[in-house]
PDB file of C-alpha atoms in Angstrom:
ATOM      1  CA  GLU A   1      88.094  93.858  84.900  1.00  0.00           C
ATOM      2  CA  LYS A   2      90.713  92.447  87.230  1.00  0.00           C
ATOM      3  CA  PRO A   3      93.325  91.086  87.019  1.00  0.00           C
ATOM      4  CA  ALA A   4      95.011  94.180  85.637  1.00  0.00           C
ATOM      5  CA  SER A   5      97.262  91.971  83.511  1.00  0.00           C
ATOM      6  CA  GLY A   6      98.578  88.450  83.186  1.00  0.00           C
ATOM      7  CA  SER A   7     102.051  89.513  84.308  1.00  0.00           C
ATOM      8  CA  SER A   8     104.093  92.459  85.550  1.00  0.00           C
ATOM      9  CA  THR A   9     105.682  92.779  82.102  1.00  0.00           C
ATOM     10  CA  GLU A  10     102.264  93.223  80.505  1.00  0.00           C
ATOM     11  CA  ALA A  11     101.365  95.770  83.168  1.00  0.00           C
ATOM     12  CA  GLU A  12     104.543  97.761  82.524  1.00  0.00           C
ATOM     13  CA  THR A  13     103.827  97.824  78.781  1.00  0.00           C
ATOM     14  CA  ALA A  14     100.228  98.903  79.349  1.00  0.00           C
ATOM     15  CA  LEU A  15     101.272 101.668  81.732  1.00  0.00           C
ATOM     16  CA  SER A  16     103.924 102.869  79.289  1.00  0.00           C
ATOM     17  CA  VAL A  17     101.326 103.205  76.524  1.00  0.00           C
ATOM     18  CA  TYR A  18      98.868 104.975  78.830  1.00  0.00           C
ATOM     19  CA  ASN A  19     101.516 107.365  80.137  1.00  0.00           C
ATOM     20  CA  SER A  20     102.411 108.314  76.570  1.00  0.00           C
ATOM     21  CA  PHE A  21      98.980 109.928  76.116  1.00  0.00           C
ATOM     22  CA  PRO A  22      98.697 113.707  76.681  1.00  0.00           C
ATOM     23  CA  ASN A  23      97.854 114.468  80.302  1.00  0.00           C
ATOM     24  CA  LYS A  24      95.221 117.016  79.439  1.00  0.00           C
ATOM     25  CA  LEU A  25      91.691 115.626  79.625  1.00  0.00           C
ATOM     26  CA  PRO A  26      89.586 114.732  77.696  1.00  0.00           C
ATOM     27  CA  CYS A  27      92.482 113.510  75.536  1.00  0.00           C
ATOM     28  CA  LYS A  28      93.642 111.053  78.200  1.00  0.00           C
ATOM     29  CA  PRO A  29      91.005 108.421  79.013  1.00  0.00           C
ATOM     30  CA  ILE A  30      90.020 107.696  82.599  1.00  0.00           C
ATOM     31  CA  TRP A  31      91.474 104.246  83.199  1.00  0.00           C
ATOM     32  CA  ALA A  32      90.171 102.163  86.081  1.00  0.00           C
ATOM     33  CA  VAL A  33      90.362  98.485  87.018  1.00  0.00           C
ATOM     34  CA  GLY A  34      87.318  96.688  88.418  1.00  0.00           C
ATOM     35  CA  GLU A  35      88.494  95.487  91.843  1.00  0.00           C
ATOM     36  CA  ASN A  36      85.504  95.526  94.171  1.00  0.00           C
ATOM     37  CA  TYR A  37      87.348  94.339  97.292  1.00  0.00           C
ATOM     38  CA  ARG A  38      88.942  97.770  97.718  1.00  0.00           C
ATOM     39  CA  PHE A  39      85.434  99.233  97.841  1.00  0.00           C
ATOM     40  CA  GLU A  40      83.832  96.756 100.215  1.00  0.00           C
ATOM     41  CA  PRO A  41      82.821  98.603 103.418  1.00  0.00           C
ATOM     42  CA  ALA A  42      84.233  95.729 105.493  1.00  0.00           C
ATOM     43  CA  PHE A  43      87.754  96.508 104.278  1.00  0.00           C
ATOM     44  CA  VAL A  44      87.292 100.277 104.293  1.00  0.00           C
ATOM     45  CA  GLU A  45      86.091 100.266 107.899  1.00  0.00           C
ATOM     46  CA  SER A  46      88.491  97.562 109.128  1.00  0.00           C
ATOM     47  CA  SER A  47      91.475  99.511 107.807  1.00  0.00           C
ATOM     48  CA  LYS A  48      90.436 102.319 110.178  1.00  0.00           C
ATOM     49  CA  LEU A  49      90.754  99.932 113.131  1.00  0.00           C
ATOM     50  CA  MET A  50      94.378  99.046 112.462  1.00  0.00           C
ATOM     51  CA  ASP A  51      95.780 101.857 114.604  1.00  0.00           C
ATOM     52  CA  ASP A  52      93.770 100.504 117.541  1.00  0.00           C
ATOM     53  CA  ILE A  53      95.448  97.078 117.531  1.00  0.00           C
ATOM     54  CA  GLY A  54      98.926  98.503 118.124  1.00  0.00           C
ATOM     55  CA  ASP A  55     101.966  97.142 116.311  1.00  0.00           C
ATOM     56  CA  MET A  56     101.152  94.347 113.875  1.00  0.00           C
ATOM     57  CA  MET A  57     102.634  91.023 114.974  1.00  0.00           C
ATOM     58  CA  ASN A  58     101.375  88.568 112.360  1.00  0.00           C
ATOM     59  CA  ILE A  59      98.858  88.187 109.537  1.00  0.00           C
ATOM     60  CA  GLN A  60      96.820  85.243 108.273  1.00  0.00           C
ATOM     61  CA  VAL A  61      94.993  85.056 104.962  1.00  0.00           C
ATOM     62  CA  ILE A  62      93.034  81.805 104.625  1.00  0.00           C
ATOM     63  CA  VAL A  63      91.233  81.070 101.344  1.00  0.00           C
ATOM     64  CA  GLU A  64      89.399  77.776 100.866  1.00  0.00           C
ATOM     65  CA  GLY A  65      87.605  78.446  97.588  1.00  0.00           C
ATOM     66  CA  SER A  66      84.567  76.855  96.003  1.00  0.00           C
ATOM     67  CA  MET A  67      85.556  76.802  92.322  1.00  0.00           C
ATOM     68  CA  ASN A  68      84.059  73.812  90.494  1.00  0.00           C
ATOM     69  CA  SER A  69      82.319  72.944  87.225  1.00  0.00           C
ATOM     70  CA  SER A  70      78.982  74.367  88.435  1.00  0.00           C
ATOM     71  CA  ASN A  71      80.545  77.792  89.002  1.00  0.00           C
ATOM     72  CA  PRO A  72      79.744  80.162  86.082  1.00  0.00           C
ATOM     73  CA  TYR A  73      83.388  81.319  86.051  1.00  0.00           C
ATOM     74  CA  PHE A  74      84.751  77.778  85.735  1.00  0.00           C
ATOM     75  CA  ASN A  75      84.486  77.582  81.914  1.00  0.00           C
ATOM     76  CA  SER A  76      85.473  81.193  81.277  1.00  0.00           C
ATOM     77  CA  SER A  77      88.536  80.591  79.099  1.00  0.00           C
ATOM     78  CA  TRP A  78      90.264  83.908  79.785  1.00  0.00           C
ATOM     79  CA  ARG A  79      90.161  83.198  83.517  1.00  0.00           C
ATOM     80  CA  ARG A  80      91.898  79.846  82.987  1.00  0.00           C
ATOM     81  CA  ASN A  81      94.555  80.887  80.490  1.00  0.00           C
ATOM     82  CA  PHE A  82      96.763  82.962  82.779  1.00  0.00           C
ATOM     83  CA  VAL A  83     100.055  81.587  84.024  1.00  0.00           C
ATOM     84  CA  GLY A  84      98.803  80.673  87.461  1.00  0.00           C
ATOM     85  CA  GLY A  85      95.212  79.925  86.415  1.00  0.00           C
ATOM     86  CA  PHE A  86      92.611  80.629  89.082  1.00  0.00           C
ATOM     87  CA  ILE A  87      95.347  81.325  91.637  1.00  0.00           C
ATOM     88  CA  LEU A  88      96.030  84.554  89.740  1.00  0.00           C
ATOM     89  CA  ASP A  89      92.471  85.282  88.621  1.00  0.00           C
ATOM     90  CA  MET A  90      90.914  84.780  92.067  1.00  0.00           C
ATOM     91  CA  GLY A  91      94.017  85.610  94.059  1.00  0.00           C
ATOM     92  CA  VAL A  92      94.191  89.281  93.126  1.00  0.00           C
ATOM     93  CA  HIS A  93      90.962  89.798  95.088  1.00  0.00           C
ATOM     94  CA  PHE A  94      92.484  88.401  98.265  1.00  0.00           C
ATOM     95  CA  ILE A  95      95.723  90.339  97.820  1.00  0.00           C
ATOM     96  CA  ALA A  96      93.711  93.520  97.217  1.00  0.00           C
ATOM     97  CA  GLY A  97      91.861  92.859 100.481  1.00  0.00           C
ATOM     98  CA  LEU A  98      95.132  92.228 102.319  1.00  0.00           C
ATOM     99  CA  ARG A  99      96.791  95.400 101.026  1.00  0.00           C
ATOM    100  CA  MET A 100      93.670  97.458 101.722  1.00  0.00           C
ATOM    101  CA  LEU A 101      93.499  96.167 105.300  1.00  0.00           C
ATOM    102  CA  VAL A 102      97.135  96.456 106.398  1.00  0.00           C
ATOM    103  CA  GLY A 103      98.084  99.653 104.554  1.00  0.00           C
ATOM    104  CA  SER A 104     101.568  98.358 103.748  1.00  0.00           C
ATOM    105  CA  GLU A 105     102.979  96.766 100.594  1.00  0.00           C
ATOM    106  CA  VAL A 106     104.145  93.154 100.378  1.00  0.00           C
ATOM    107  CA  ALA A 107     107.926  93.233  99.987  1.00  0.00           C
ATOM    108  CA  THR A 108     109.041  89.593  99.784  1.00  0.00           C
ATOM    109  CA  VAL A 109     107.454  86.154  99.458  1.00  0.00           C
ATOM    110  CA  SER A 110     108.446  82.507  99.745  1.00  0.00           C
ATOM    111  CA  SER A 111     105.907  80.029  98.386  1.00  0.00           C
ATOM    112  CA  ILE A 112     105.134  76.435  97.521  1.00  0.00           C
ATOM    113  CA  SER A 113     102.334  75.621  95.075  1.00  0.00           C
ATOM    114  CA  ARG A 114     100.844  72.309  93.946  1.00  0.00           C
ATOM    115  CA  HIS A 115      98.466  70.978  91.292  1.00  0.00           C
ATOM    116  CA  VAL A 116      96.140  68.511  93.006  1.00  0.00           C
ATOM    117  CA  ASP A 117      92.791  68.720  91.194  1.00  0.00           C
ATOM    118  CA  THR A 118      93.375  68.031  87.495  1.00  0.00           C
ATOM    119  CA  ASP A 119      89.979  69.543  86.594  1.00  0.00           C
ATOM    120  CA  LEU A 120      91.507  72.909  87.463  1.00  0.00           C
ATOM    121  CA  PRO A 121      94.363  74.690  85.662  1.00  0.00           C
ATOM    122  CA  PRO A 122      97.680  74.536  87.526  1.00  0.00           C
ATOM    123  CA  PRO A 123      98.387  75.344  90.231  1.00  0.00           C
ATOM    124  CA  ASP A 124      95.301  74.992  92.414  1.00  0.00           C
ATOM    125  CA  ASN A 125      96.949  75.240  95.845  1.00  0.00           C
ATOM    126  CA  ILE A 126      99.551  77.636  97.194  1.00  0.00           C
ATOM    127  CA  CYS A 127     101.055  78.324 100.627  1.00  0.00           C
ATOM    128  CA  SER A 128     103.102  81.482 101.002  1.00  0.00           C
ATOM    129  CA  LEU A 129     105.094  83.226 103.692  1.00  0.00           C
ATOM    130  CA  PHE A 130     105.237  86.963 103.041  1.00  0.00           C
ATOM    131  CA  GLN A 131     106.769  90.017 104.672  1.00  0.00           C
ATOM    132  CA  LEU A 132     105.412  93.540 104.449  1.00  0.00           C
ATOM    133  CA  GLU A 133     107.545  96.620 103.959  1.00  0.00           C
ATOM    134  CA  ASN A 134     106.823  97.517 107.596  1.00  0.00           C
ATOM    135  CA  GLY A 135     108.529  94.270 108.674  1.00  0.00           C
ATOM    136  CA  CYS A 136     105.428  92.308 109.723  1.00  0.00           C
ATOM    137  CA  ALA A 137     105.240  88.734 108.414  1.00  0.00           C
ATOM    138  CA  GLY A 138     102.177  86.731 107.426  1.00  0.00           C
ATOM    139  CA  VAL A 139     100.957  83.600 105.711  1.00  0.00           C
ATOM    140  CA  LEU A 140      98.618  83.029 102.785  1.00  0.00           C
ATOM    141  CA  VAL A 141      97.042  79.579 102.447  1.00  0.00           C
ATOM    142  CA  PHE A 142      94.951  79.333  99.297  1.00  0.00           C
ATOM    143  CA  ALA A 143      93.055  76.374  97.845  1.00  0.00           C
ATOM    144  CA  VAL A 144      90.994  77.079  94.718  1.00  0.00           C
ATOM    145  CA  LYS A 145      88.558  74.254  95.477  1.00  0.00           C
ATOM    146  CA  SER A 146      87.578  73.081  98.945  1.00  0.00           C
ATOM    147  CA  ARG A 147      84.781  71.004 100.437  1.00  0.00           C
ATOM    148  CA  SER A 148      84.360  73.563 103.226  1.00  0.00           C
ATOM    149  CA  PRO A 149      84.705  77.068 101.721  1.00  0.00           C
ATOM    150  CA  LYS A 150      86.182  79.682 104.032  1.00  0.00           C
ATOM    151  CA  ILE A 151      87.748  83.086 103.389  1.00  0.00           C
ATOM    152  CA  LEU A 152      89.287  85.261 106.093  1.00  0.00           C
ATOM    153  CA  TRP A 153      91.926  87.873 106.830  1.00  0.00           C
ATOM    154  CA  ARG A 154      93.257  88.191 110.394  1.00  0.00           C
ATOM    155  CA  VAL A 155      95.782  90.633 111.840  1.00  0.00           C
ATOM    156  CA  ASP A 156      97.098  90.225 115.375  1.00  0.00           C
ATOM    157  CA  GLY A 157      98.543  93.292 117.072  1.00  0.00           C
ATOM    158  CA  THR A 158     100.053  94.150 120.427  1.00  0.00           C
ATOM    159  CA  LYS A 159      96.771  95.717 121.576  1.00  0.00           C
ATOM    160  CA  GLY A 160      94.127  93.744 119.702  1.00  0.00           C
ATOM    161  CA  THR A 161      93.004  91.812 116.657  1.00  0.00           C
ATOM    162  CA  VAL A 162      91.046  92.544 113.491  1.00  0.00           C
ATOM    163  CA  GLN A 163      89.466  89.713 111.511  1.00  0.00           C
ATOM    164  CA  ILE A 164      87.366  89.830 108.341  1.00  0.00           C
ATOM    165  CA  GLU A 165      85.529  86.657 107.390  1.00  0.00           C
ATOM    166  CA  ARG A 166      83.164  86.019 104.524  1.00  0.00           C
ATOM    167  CA  GLY A 167      79.744  84.807 105.615  1.00  0.00           C
ATOM    168  CA  VAL A 168      75.963  85.201 105.671  1.00  0.00           C
ATOM    169  CA  ASP A 169      73.845  87.166 108.112  1.00  0.00           C
ATOM    170  CA  GLY A 170      70.075  87.454 107.912  1.00  0.00           C
ATOM    171  CA  GLY A 171      70.116  85.934 104.443  1.00  0.00           C
ATOM    172  CA  LYS A 172      72.593  88.513 103.153  1.00  0.00           C
ATOM    173  CA  HIS A 173      76.073  87.590 101.938  1.00  0.00           C
ATOM    174  CA  GLY A 174      78.927  89.749 103.110  1.00  0.00           C
ATOM    175  CA  TYR A 175      81.714  90.010 105.685  1.00  0.00           C
ATOM    176  CA  GLN A 176      81.722  89.583 109.448  1.00  0.00           C
ATOM    177  CA  VAL A 177      84.284  91.889 111.054  1.00  0.00           C
ATOM    178  CA  LEU A 178      85.575  91.010 114.523  1.00  0.00           C
ATOM    179  CA  PHE A 179      87.543  93.606 116.458  1.00  0.00           C
ATOM    180  CA  SER A 180      89.088  92.535 119.766  1.00  0.00           C
ATOM    181  CA  ASN A 181      90.527  95.354 121.854  1.00  0.00           C
ATOM    182  CA  GLU A 182      93.187  95.507 124.544  1.00  0.00           C
ATOM    183  CA  SER A 183      90.745  94.617 127.311  1.00  0.00           C
ATOM    184  CA  GLY A 184      89.587  91.506 125.466  1.00  0.00           C
ATOM    185  CA  GLU A 185      86.193  92.846 124.420  1.00  0.00           C
ATOM    186  CA  CYS A 186      85.052  91.696 120.968  1.00  0.00           C
ATOM    187  CA  GLN A 187      83.021  93.916 118.673  1.00  0.00           C
ATOM    188  CA  LYS A 188      81.165  92.242 115.796  1.00  0.00           C
ATOM    189  CA  THR A 189      79.882  94.063 112.701  1.00  0.00           C
ATOM    190  CA  PHE A 190      78.400  92.585 109.534  1.00  0.00           C
ATOM    191  CA  TYR A 191      78.797  94.361 106.190  1.00  0.00           C
ATOM    192  CA  PRO A 192      76.741  93.079 103.217  1.00  0.00           C
ATOM    193  CA  PHE A 193      78.465  92.927  99.833  1.00  0.00           C
ATOM    194  CA  CYS A 194      78.232  96.193  97.907  1.00  0.00           C
ATOM    195  CA  GLY A 195      81.755  96.660  96.507  1.00  0.00           C
ATOM    196  CA  VAL A 196      80.729  96.310  92.849  1.00  0.00           C
ATOM    197  CA  HIS A 197      78.072  98.993  93.264  1.00  0.00           C
ATOM    198  CA  GLU A 198      80.506 101.279  95.086  1.00  0.00           C
ATOM    199  CA  GLU A 199      83.317 100.900  92.533  1.00  0.00           C
ATOM    200  CA  LEU A 200      80.952 101.603  89.619  1.00  0.00           C
ATOM    201  CA  LYS A 201      79.531 104.606  91.464  1.00  0.00           C
ATOM    202  CA  ALA A 202      83.077 105.927  91.930  1.00  0.00           C
ATOM    203  CA  PHE A 203      83.857 105.394  88.226  1.00  0.00           C
ATOM    204  CA  VAL A 204      80.702 107.254  87.159  1.00  0.00           C
ATOM    205  CA  HIS A 205      81.670 110.091  89.509  1.00  0.00           C
ATOM    206  CA  ASP A 206      85.141 110.228  87.942  1.00  0.00           C
ATOM    207  CA  MET A 207      83.620 110.485  84.463  1.00  0.00           C
ATOM    208  CA  VAL A 208      81.147 113.186  85.497  1.00  0.00           C
ATOM    209  CA  GLN A 209      83.960 115.186  87.080  1.00  0.00           C
ATOM    210  CA  ALA A 210      86.345 114.417  84.177  1.00  0.00           C
ATOM    211  CA  SER A 211      88.995 113.538  86.748  1.00  0.00           C
ATOM    212  CA  LYS A 212      91.508 110.740  87.196  1.00  0.00           C
ATOM    213  CA  ALA A 213      90.325 107.348  88.380  1.00  0.00           C
ATOM    214  CA  GLU A 214      89.668 107.103  92.108  1.00  0.00           C
ATOM    215  CA  PRO A 215      92.985 105.853  93.601  1.00  0.00           C
ATOM    216  CA  ARG A 216      91.469 102.517  94.661  1.00  0.00           C
ATOM    217  CA  SER A 217      90.456 101.909  91.024  1.00  0.00           C
ATOM    218  CA  SER A 218      93.770 102.950  89.504  1.00  0.00           C
ATOM    219  CA  TYR A 219      95.578 100.590  87.165  1.00  0.00           C
ATOM    220  CA  VAL A 220      98.692 100.798  89.332  1.00  0.00           C
ATOM    221  CA  GLU A 221      96.796  99.324  92.285  1.00  0.00           C
ATOM    222  CA  GLY A 222      95.680  96.413  90.107  1.00  0.00           C
ATOM    223  CA  ALA A 223      99.240  95.921  88.855  1.00  0.00           C
ATOM    224  CA  ARG A 224     100.505  95.753  92.444  1.00  0.00           C
ATOM    225  CA  ASP A 225      98.044  92.950  93.211  1.00  0.00           C
ATOM    226  CA  VAL A 226      99.289  91.001  90.171  1.00  0.00           C
ATOM    227  CA  ALA A 227     102.923  91.580  91.160  1.00  0.00           C
ATOM    228  CA  VAL A 228     102.405  89.901  94.538  1.00  0.00           C
ATOM    229  CA  LEU A 229     100.804  86.786  93.002  1.00  0.00           C
ATOM    230  CA  GLU A 230     103.450  86.673  90.263  1.00  0.00           C
ATOM    231  CA  ALA A 231     106.209  86.741  92.898  1.00  0.00           C
ATOM    232  CA  MET A 232     104.513  83.913  94.790  1.00  0.00           C
ATOM    233  CA  LEU A 233     104.294  81.777  91.648  1.00  0.00           C
ATOM    234  CA  GLU A 234     107.918  82.589  90.771  1.00  0.00           C
ATOM    235  CA  SER A 235     109.041  81.581  94.253  1.00  0.00           C
ATOM    236  CA  SER A 236     107.234  78.267  93.936  1.00  0.00           C
ATOM    237  CA  ALA A 237     108.944  77.617  90.605  1.00  0.00           C
ATOM    238  CA  LYS A 238     112.226  78.134  92.500  1.00  0.00           C
ATOM    239  CA  GLN A 239     111.296  75.600  95.216  1.00  0.00           C
ATOM    240  CA  GLY A 240     110.303  78.261  97.720  1.00  0.00           C
ATOM    241  CA  ALA A 241     113.213  80.663  97.285  1.00  0.00           C
ATOM    242  CA  MET A 242     112.545  84.173  98.568  1.00  0.00           C
ATOM    243  CA  VAL A 243     111.449  86.563  95.806  1.00  0.00           C
ATOM    244  CA  GLN A 244     111.199  90.338  95.877  1.00  0.00           C
ATOM    245  CA  VAL A 245     107.832  91.710  94.775  1.00  0.00           C
ATOM    246  CA  LYS A 246     108.108  94.064  91.804  1.00  0.00           C
ATOM    247  CA  LYS A 247     107.265  97.655  92.666  1.00  0.00           C
ATOM    248  CA  PHE A 248     104.877  99.834  90.678  1.00  0.00           C
TER     249      PHE A 248
END
């Protein structure tokens, strides 16, 4: 289950232990991390549209969460006990979606976090400026608890725009994908949630084939999500100083 670890140090230790096992299967267990966002069709299909929007100019990730005492995850102690609380526990999903969509790693971050709602573990709000390895910059605005929940990823390019927004269509929960092309035409496609089913199906396939974990399920991918959030929290502790994201 995500997050892959509570810190990059824990992830490094875990990877070191795993890598010490013999490579020959079945001696070496198939190790996967449950991160359904990398398996959601909305992200899989939207990533294929990125070449059509030209050079990336800017990125927005807006998360106005709905975490409160009525949420079944609210009283789950292990979700609250990370350094970073729900920002880390929930945040890895949104970073996984970002990385899946843009196809480039986050290189540096500069962030400010706050603790506003004392019912939630600190921090419960974070604003971050980040830069990808390809040079494109973006912003992440993340509130754990909001009166008007909203979750979206938006990438503006020289030839178009791709946006993924969580929503409901025909009674089904999922993601609305908007693709605007160079001529200004907007294509809308709704993808119902099915990432959990797809990731479990991939894991079963890996076991049947006695192969390595599907790359999207690999522990390293989960560790990279954690590293981005950890860098954001570190930057906030340093009053917004720029921090390099640890590489895995």
